[in-house]
Short mmCIF file of C-alpha atoms in Angstrom, two decimals:
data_model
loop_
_atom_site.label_atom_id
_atom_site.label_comp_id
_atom_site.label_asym_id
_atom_site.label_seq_id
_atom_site.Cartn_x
_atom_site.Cartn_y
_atom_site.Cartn_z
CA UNK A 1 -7.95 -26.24 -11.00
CA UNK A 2 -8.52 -24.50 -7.86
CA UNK A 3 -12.09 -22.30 -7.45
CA UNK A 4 -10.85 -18.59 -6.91
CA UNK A 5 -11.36 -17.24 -3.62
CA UNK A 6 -12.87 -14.53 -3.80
CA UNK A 7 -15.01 -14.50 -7.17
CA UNK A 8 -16.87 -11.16 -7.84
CA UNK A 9 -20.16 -10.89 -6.59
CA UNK A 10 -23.01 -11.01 -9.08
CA UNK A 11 -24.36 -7.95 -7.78
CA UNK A 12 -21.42 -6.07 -8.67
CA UNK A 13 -21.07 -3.56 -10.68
CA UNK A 14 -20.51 -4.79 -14.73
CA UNK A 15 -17.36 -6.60 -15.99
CA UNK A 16 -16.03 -3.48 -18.22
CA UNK A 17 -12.42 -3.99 -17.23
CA UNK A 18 -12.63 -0.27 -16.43
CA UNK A 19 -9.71 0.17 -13.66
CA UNK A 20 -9.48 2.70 -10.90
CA UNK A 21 -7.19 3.46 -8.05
CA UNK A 22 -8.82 2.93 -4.58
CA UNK A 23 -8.50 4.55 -1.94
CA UNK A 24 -7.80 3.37 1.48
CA UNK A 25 -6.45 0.85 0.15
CA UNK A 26 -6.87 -1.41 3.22
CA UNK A 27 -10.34 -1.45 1.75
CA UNK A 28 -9.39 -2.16 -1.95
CA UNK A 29 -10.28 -6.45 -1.27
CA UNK A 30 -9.17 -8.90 -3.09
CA UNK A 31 -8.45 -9.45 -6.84
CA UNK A 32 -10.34 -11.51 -9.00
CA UNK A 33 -6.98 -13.69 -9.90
CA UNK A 34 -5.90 -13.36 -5.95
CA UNK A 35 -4.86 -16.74 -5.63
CA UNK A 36 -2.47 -17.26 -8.52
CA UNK A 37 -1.19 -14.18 -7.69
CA UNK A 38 -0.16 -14.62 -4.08
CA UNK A 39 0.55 -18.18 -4.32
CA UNK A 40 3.19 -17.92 -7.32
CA UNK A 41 5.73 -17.41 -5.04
CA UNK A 42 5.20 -20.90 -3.25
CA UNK A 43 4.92 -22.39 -6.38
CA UNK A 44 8.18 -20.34 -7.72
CA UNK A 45 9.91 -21.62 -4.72
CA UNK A 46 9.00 -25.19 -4.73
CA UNK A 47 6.34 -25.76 -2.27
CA UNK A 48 3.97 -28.99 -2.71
CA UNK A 49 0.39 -28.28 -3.18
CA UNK A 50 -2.25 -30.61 -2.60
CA UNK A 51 -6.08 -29.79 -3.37
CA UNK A 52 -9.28 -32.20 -2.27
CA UNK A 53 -11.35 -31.04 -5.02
CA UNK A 54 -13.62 -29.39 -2.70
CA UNK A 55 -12.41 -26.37 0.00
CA UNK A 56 -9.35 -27.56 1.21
CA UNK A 57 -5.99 -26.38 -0.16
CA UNK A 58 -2.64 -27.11 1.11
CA UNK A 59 0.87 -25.78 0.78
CA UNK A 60 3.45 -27.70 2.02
CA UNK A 61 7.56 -26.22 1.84
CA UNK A 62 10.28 -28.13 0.66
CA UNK A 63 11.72 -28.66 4.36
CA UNK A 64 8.25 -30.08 5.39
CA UNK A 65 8.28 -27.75 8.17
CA UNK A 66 5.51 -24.72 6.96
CA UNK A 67 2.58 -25.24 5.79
CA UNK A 68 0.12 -22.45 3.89
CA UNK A 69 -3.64 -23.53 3.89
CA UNK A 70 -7.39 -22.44 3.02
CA UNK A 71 -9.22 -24.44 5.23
CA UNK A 72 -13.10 -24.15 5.36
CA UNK A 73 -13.53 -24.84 9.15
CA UNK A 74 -11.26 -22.19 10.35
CA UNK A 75 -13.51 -19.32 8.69
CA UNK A 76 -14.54 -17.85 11.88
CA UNK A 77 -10.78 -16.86 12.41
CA UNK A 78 -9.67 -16.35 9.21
CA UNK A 79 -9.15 -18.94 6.52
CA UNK A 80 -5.74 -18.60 5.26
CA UNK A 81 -3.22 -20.08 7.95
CA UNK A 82 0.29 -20.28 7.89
CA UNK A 83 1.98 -22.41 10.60
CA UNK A 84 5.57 -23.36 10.99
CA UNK A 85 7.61 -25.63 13.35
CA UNK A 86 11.20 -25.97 14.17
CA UNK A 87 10.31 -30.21 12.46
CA UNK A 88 7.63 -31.59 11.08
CA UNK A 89 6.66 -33.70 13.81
CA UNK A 90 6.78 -30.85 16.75
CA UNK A 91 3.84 -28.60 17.38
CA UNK A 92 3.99 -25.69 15.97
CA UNK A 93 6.84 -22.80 16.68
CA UNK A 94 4.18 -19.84 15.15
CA UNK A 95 0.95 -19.10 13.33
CA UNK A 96 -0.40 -16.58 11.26
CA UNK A 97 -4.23 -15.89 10.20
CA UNK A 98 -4.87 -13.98 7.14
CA UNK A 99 -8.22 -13.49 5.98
CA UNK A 100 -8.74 -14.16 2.23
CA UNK A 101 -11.31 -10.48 1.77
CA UNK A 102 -7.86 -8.78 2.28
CA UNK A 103 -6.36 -6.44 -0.20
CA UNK A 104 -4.49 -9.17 -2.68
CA UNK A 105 -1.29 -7.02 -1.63
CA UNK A 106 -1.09 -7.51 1.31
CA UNK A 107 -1.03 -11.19 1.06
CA UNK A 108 1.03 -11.51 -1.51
CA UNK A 109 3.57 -9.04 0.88
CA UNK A 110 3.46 -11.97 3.71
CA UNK A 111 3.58 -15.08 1.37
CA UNK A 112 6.06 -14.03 -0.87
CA UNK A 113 8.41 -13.10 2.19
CA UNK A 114 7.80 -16.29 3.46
CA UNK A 115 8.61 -18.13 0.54
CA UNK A 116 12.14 -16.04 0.00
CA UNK A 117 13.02 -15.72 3.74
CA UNK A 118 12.74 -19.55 3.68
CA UNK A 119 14.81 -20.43 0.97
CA UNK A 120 17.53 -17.53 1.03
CA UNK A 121 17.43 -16.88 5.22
CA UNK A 122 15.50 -19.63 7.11
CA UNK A 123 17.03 -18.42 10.25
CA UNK A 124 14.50 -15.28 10.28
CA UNK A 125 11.65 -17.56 10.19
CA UNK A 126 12.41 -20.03 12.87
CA UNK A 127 14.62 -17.92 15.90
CA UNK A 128 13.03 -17.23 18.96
CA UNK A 129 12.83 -14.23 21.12
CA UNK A 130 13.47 -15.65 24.60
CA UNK A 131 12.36 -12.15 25.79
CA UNK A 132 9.05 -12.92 24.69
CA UNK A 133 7.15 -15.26 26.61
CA UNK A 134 4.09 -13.19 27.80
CA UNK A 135 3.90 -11.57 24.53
CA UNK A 136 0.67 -11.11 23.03
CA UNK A 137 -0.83 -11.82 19.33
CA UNK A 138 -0.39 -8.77 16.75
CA UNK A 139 -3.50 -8.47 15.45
CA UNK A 140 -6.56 -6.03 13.47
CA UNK A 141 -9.26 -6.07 12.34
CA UNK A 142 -10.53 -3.64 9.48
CA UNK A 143 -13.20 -2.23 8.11
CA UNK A 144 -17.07 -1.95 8.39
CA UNK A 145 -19.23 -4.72 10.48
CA UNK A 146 -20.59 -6.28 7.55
CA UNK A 147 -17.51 -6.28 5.31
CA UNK A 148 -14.75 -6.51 8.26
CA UNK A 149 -11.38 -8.70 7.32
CA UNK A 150 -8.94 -9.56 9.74
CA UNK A 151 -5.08 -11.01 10.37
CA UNK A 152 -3.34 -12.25 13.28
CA UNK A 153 -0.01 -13.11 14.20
CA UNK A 154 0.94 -14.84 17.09
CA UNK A 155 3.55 -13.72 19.50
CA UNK A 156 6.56 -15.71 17.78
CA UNK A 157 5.67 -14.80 14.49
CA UNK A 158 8.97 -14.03 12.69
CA UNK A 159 9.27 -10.22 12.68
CA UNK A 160 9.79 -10.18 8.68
CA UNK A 161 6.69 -11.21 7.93
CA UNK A 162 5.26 -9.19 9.91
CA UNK A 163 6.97 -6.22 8.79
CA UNK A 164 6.43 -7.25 5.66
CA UNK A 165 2.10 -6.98 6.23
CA UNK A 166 2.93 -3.69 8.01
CA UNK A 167 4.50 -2.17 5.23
CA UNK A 168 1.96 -3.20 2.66
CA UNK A 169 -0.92 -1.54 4.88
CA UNK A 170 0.88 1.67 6.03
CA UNK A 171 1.57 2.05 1.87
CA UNK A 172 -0.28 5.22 1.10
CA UNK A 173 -0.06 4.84 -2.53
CA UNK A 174 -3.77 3.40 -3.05
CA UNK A 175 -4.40 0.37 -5.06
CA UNK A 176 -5.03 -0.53 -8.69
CA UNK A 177 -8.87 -2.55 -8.86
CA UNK A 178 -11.36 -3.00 -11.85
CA UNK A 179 -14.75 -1.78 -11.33
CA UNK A 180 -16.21 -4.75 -11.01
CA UNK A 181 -13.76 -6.06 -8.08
CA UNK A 182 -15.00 -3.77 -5.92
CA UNK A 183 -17.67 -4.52 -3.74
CA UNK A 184 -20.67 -2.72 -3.54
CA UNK A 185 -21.11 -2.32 0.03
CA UNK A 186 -17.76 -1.08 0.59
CA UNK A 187 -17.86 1.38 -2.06
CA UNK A 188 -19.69 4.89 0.13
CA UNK A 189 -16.33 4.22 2.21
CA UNK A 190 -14.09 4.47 -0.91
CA UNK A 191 -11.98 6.82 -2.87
CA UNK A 192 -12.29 6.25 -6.74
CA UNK A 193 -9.82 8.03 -9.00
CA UNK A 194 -9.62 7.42 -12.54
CA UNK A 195 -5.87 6.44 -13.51
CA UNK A 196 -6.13 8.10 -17.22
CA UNK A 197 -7.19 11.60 -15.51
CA UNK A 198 -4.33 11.28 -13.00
CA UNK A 199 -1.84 10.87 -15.67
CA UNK A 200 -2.85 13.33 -17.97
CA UNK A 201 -3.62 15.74 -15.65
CA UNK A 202 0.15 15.35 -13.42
CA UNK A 203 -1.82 14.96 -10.40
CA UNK A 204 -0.51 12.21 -8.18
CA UNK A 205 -2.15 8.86 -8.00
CA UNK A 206 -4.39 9.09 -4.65
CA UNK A 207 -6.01 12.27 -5.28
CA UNK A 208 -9.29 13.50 -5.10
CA UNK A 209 -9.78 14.45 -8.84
CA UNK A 210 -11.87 12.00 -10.96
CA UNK A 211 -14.78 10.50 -10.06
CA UNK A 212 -15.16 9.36 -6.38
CA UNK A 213 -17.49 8.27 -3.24
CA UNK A 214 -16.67 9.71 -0.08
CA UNK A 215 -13.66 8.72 1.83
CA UNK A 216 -13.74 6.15 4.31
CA UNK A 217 -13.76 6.40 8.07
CA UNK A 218 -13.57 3.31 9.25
CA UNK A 219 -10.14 2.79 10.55
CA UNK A 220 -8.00 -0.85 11.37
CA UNK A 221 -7.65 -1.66 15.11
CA UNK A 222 -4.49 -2.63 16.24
CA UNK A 223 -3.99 -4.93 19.30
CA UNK A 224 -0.42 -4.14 19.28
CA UNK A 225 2.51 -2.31 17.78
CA UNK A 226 4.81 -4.60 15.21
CA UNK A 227 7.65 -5.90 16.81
CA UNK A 228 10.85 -4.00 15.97
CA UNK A 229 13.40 -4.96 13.41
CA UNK A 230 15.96 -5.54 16.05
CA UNK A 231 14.64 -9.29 16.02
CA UNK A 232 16.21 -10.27 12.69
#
């Protein structure tokens, strides 16, 4: 059974299950049950996974040409890494860095693209832009110094899945989290707004009724624009 990656801190606020909708949601973090969420696609679409017990886990597809792994020594980039090769014995074609304090969404956005674009339209995930070859990485990171996350994608990075993390981050519908998900450090940057009132009340989800913290200011840096559609 695989240790969750994120489990909440014990200095968290109590287990209640009391849920509220945060706001910016870039700064939501991760679920609780973040990895069966995110990786249910992979599993849904036949992918091979392979776990040492310890920190490593591995995702391999069914073509033997992407791999999907949590690998301990690659923290200082991001742990998550997705790489993919035109056959399993070249060198890698791309590579994507996700870090596992992101929002769950937004993983589960890239993953579960990957796992469909691969089985329904493998051509998006392994064509080349020969227009690209000074191209640089797509990259951000977000949030304060002490709770920063980060993701990059390098240059041939199929567009789709990065479109895919670009859509799930420019979302401005905020995110669903249980008290106790949140973390505490991260929470004078937050929005809190109690679902119940927002539904009784007719006020959209994302407001500022119900109880809240001030809203954050710390905002992603982007290295560089997604690449356009155009690519598919």
């Amino acid at each position: 059974m695989e240790t969750p990656i994120h489990p909440p801190s014990d200095s968290g606020p109590a287990h209640d299950g009391t849920e509220v909708f945060v706001s910016p949601r870039y700064l939501a973090g991760p679920r609780d049950d973040a990895f069966e969420i995110f990786t249910a696609a992979l599993f849904h679409h036949g992918w091979t996974h392979t776990d040492d017990g310890h920190d490593i886990t591995l995702f391999t597809s069914p073509c033997l040409r992407i791999r999907v792994g949590w690998l301990p020594e690659v923290h200082a980039e991001a742990p998550i890494q997705i790489t993919a090769s035109t056959h399993p014995l070249k060198s890698p074609l791309w590579h994507i860095s996700l870090d596992d304090h992101a929002p769950t969404e937004f993983l589960t956005a890239v993953i579960t693209t990957l796992a469909r674009s691969l089985a329904e339209s493998p051509h998006t995930l392994f064509t080349t832009d020969d227009n690209q070859p000074a191209a640089l990485p797509w990259e951000f990171r977000v949030g304060p110094r002490e709770r920063a996350w980060q993701a990059r994608f390098s240059p041939a990075a199929p567009p789709v899945l990065v479109e895919a993390f670009h859509r799930a981050f420019t979302d401005p519908a905020p995110l669903a989290r249980q008290r106790h998900e949140l973390d505490p450090l991260l929470l004078p940057h937050l929005t809190l707004t109690d679902p119940t009132a927002s539904r009784l009340s007719g006020t959209p989800a994302g407001s500022q009724n119900g109880p809240h913290t001030q809203r954050s200011t710390v905002a992603p840096r982007m290295a560089a624009a997604p690449p356009p559609a155009r690519r598919r």
